[in-house]
Short mmCIF file of N, CA, C and O in Angstrom, two decimals:
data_model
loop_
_atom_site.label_atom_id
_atom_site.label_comp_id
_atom_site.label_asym_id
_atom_site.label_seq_id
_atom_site.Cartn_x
_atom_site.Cartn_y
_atom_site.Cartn_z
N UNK A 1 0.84 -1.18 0.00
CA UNK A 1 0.00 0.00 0.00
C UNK A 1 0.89 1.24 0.00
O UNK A 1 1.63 1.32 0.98
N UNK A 2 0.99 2.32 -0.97
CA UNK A 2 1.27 3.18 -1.20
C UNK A 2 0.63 4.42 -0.57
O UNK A 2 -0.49 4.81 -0.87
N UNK A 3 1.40 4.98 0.30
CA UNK A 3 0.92 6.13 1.30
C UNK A 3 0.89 7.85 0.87
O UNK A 3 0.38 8.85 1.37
N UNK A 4 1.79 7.55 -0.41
CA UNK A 4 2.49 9.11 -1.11
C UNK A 4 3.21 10.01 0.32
O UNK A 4 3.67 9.28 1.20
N UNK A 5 3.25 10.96 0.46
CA UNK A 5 3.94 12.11 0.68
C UNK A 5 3.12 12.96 2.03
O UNK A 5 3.50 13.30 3.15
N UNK A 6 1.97 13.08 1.35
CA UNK A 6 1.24 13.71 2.40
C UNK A 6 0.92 13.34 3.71
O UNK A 6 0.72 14.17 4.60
N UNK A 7 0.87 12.01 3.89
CA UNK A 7 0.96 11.71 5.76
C UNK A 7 2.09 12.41 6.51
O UNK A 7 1.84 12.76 7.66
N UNK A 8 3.37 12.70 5.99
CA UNK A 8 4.44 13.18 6.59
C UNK A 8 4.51 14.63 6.61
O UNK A 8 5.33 15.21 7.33
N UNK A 9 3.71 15.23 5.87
CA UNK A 9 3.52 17.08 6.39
C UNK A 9 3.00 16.87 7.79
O UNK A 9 1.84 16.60 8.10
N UNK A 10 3.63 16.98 8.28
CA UNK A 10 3.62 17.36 10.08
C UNK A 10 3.27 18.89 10.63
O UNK A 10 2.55 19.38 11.50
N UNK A 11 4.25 19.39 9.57
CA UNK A 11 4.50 21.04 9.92
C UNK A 11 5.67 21.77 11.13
O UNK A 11 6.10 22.91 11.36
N UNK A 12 5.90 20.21 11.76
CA UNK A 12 6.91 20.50 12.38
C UNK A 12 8.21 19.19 12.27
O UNK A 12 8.11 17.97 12.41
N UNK A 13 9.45 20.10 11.94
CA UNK A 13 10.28 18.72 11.63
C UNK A 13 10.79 17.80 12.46
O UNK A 13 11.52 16.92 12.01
N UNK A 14 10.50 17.88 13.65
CA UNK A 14 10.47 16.68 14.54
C UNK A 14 9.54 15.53 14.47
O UNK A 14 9.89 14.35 14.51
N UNK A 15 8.23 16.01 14.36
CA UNK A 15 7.40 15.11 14.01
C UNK A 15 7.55 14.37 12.86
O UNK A 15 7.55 13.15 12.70
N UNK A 16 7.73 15.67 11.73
CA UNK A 16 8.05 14.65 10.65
C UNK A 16 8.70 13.37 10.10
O UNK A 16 8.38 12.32 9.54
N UNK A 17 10.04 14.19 10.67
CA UNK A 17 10.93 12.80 10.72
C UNK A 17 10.59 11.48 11.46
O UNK A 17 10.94 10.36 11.09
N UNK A 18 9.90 11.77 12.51
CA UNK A 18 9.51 10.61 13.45
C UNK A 18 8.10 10.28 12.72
O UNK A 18 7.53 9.36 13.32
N UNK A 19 7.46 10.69 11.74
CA UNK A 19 6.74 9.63 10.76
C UNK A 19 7.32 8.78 9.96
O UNK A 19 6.97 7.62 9.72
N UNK A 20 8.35 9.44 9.48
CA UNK A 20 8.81 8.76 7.74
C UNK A 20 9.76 7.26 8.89
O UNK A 20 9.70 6.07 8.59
N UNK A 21 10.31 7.65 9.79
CA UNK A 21 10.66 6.91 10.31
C UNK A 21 10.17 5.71 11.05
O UNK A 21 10.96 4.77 11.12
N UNK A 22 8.91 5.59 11.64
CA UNK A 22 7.90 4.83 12.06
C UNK A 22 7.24 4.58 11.00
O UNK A 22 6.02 4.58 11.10
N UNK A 23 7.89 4.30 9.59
CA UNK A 23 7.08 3.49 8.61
C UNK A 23 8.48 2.81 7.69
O UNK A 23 8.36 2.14 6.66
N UNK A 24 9.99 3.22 8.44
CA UNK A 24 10.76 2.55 7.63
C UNK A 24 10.71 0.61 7.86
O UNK A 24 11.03 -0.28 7.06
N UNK A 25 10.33 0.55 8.86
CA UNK A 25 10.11 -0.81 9.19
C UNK A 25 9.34 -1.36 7.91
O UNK A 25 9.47 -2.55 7.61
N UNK A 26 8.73 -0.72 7.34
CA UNK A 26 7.37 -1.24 6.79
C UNK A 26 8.00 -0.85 5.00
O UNK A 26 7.40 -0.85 3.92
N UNK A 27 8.62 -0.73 5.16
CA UNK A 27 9.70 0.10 3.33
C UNK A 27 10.40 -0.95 2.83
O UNK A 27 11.16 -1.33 3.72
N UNK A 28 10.55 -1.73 1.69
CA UNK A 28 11.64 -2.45 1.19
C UNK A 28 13.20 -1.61 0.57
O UNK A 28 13.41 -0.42 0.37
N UNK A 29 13.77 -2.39 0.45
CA UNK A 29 14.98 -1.71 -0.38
C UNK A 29 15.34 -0.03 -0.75
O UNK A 29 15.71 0.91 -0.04
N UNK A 30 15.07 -0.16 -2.06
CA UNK A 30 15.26 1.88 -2.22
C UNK A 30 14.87 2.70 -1.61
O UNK A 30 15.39 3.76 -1.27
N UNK A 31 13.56 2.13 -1.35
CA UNK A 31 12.57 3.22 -0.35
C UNK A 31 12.70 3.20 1.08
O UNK A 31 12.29 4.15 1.74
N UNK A 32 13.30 2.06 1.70
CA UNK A 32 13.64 2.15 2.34
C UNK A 32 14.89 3.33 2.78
O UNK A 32 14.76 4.31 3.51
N UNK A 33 15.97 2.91 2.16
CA UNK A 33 17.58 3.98 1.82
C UNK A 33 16.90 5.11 1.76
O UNK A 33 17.19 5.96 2.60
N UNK A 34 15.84 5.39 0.77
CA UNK A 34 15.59 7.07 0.54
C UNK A 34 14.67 7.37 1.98
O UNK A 34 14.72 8.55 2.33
N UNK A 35 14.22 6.88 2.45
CA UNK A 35 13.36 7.32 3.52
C UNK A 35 14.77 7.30 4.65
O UNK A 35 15.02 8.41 5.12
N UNK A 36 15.49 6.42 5.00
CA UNK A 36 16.52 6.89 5.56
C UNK A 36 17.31 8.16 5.68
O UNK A 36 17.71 8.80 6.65
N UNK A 37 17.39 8.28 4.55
CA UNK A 37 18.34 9.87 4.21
C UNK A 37 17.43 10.87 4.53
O UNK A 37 17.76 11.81 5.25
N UNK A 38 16.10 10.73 3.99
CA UNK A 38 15.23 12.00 4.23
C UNK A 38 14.94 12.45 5.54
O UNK A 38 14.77 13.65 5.76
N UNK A 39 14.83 11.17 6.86
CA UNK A 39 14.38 11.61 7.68
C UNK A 39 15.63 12.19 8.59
O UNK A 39 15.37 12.80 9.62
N UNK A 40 16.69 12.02 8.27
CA UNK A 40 17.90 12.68 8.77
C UNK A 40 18.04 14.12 8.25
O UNK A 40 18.67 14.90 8.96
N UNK A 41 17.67 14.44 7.39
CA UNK A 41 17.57 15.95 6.92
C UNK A 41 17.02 16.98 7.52
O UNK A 41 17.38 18.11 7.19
N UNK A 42 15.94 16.77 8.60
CA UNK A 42 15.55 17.68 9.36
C UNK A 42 16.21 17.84 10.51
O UNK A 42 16.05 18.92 11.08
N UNK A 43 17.10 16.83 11.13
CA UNK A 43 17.37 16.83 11.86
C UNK A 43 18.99 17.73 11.75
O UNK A 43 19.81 17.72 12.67
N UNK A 44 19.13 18.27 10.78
CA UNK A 44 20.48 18.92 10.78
C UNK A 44 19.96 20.34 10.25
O UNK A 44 20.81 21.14 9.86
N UNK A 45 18.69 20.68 10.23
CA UNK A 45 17.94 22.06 9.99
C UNK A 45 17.47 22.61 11.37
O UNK A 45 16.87 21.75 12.01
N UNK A 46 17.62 24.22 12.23
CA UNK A 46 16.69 24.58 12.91
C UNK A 46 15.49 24.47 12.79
O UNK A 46 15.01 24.17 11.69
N UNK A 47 14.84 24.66 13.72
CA UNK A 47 13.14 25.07 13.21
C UNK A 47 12.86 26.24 12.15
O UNK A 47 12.03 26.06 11.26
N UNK A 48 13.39 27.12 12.25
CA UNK A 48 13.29 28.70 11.37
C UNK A 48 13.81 27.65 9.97
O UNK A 48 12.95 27.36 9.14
N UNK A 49 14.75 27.31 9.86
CA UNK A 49 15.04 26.32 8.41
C UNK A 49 14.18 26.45 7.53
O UNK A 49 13.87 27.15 6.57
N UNK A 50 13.63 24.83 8.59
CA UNK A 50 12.58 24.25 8.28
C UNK A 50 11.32 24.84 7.81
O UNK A 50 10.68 24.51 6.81
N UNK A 51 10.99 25.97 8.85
CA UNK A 51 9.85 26.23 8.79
C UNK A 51 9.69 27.51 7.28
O UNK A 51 8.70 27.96 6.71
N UNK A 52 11.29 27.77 7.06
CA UNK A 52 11.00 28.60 5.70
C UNK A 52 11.02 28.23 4.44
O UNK A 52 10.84 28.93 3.44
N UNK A 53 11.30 26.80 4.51
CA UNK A 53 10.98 25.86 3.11
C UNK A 53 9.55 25.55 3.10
O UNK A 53 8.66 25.48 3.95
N UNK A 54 9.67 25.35 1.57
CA UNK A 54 8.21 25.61 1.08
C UNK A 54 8.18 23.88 0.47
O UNK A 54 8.97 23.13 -0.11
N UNK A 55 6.88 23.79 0.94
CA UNK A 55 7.22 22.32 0.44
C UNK A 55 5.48 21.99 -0.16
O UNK A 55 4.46 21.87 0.53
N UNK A 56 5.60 21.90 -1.58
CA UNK A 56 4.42 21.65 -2.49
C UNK A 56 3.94 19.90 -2.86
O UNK A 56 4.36 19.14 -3.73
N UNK A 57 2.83 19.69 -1.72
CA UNK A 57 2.27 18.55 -1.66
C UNK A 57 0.84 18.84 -2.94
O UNK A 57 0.10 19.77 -3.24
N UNK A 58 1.11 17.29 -3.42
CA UNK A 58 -0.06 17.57 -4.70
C UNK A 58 -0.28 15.87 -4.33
O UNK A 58 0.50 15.13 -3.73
N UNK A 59 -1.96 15.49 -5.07
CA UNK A 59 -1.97 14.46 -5.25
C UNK A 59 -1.83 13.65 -6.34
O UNK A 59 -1.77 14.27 -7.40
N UNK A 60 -1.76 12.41 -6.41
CA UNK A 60 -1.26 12.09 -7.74
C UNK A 60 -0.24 11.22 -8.28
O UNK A 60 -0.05 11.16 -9.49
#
């Protein structure tokens, strides 16, 4: 089952990461690796960072 993108807008990057992460268990292979890397990315951003990237969720 394919979840896309949008469960992980949190709005705050703590949370976030601690979604993408509480579903790597559940990821095979690539997606797994890429969900790895991604959820480490917030964690090396302040909040102000974070909170000034713009991030365009669509469905689809």
């Amino acid at each position: 089952m394919t979840k896309g993108v949008r469960p992980y807008h949190k709005g705050d990057r703590r949370r976030m990461a601690a979604a993408v992460r509480a579903d790597i268990p559940d990821m095979d292979g690539e997606m797994r690796a890429l969900a790895c890397q991604t959820s480490t990315k917030p964690d090396a951003m302040s909040d102000t960072d974070f909170e000034a990237r713009r991030f365009q969720f669509t469905d689809g």
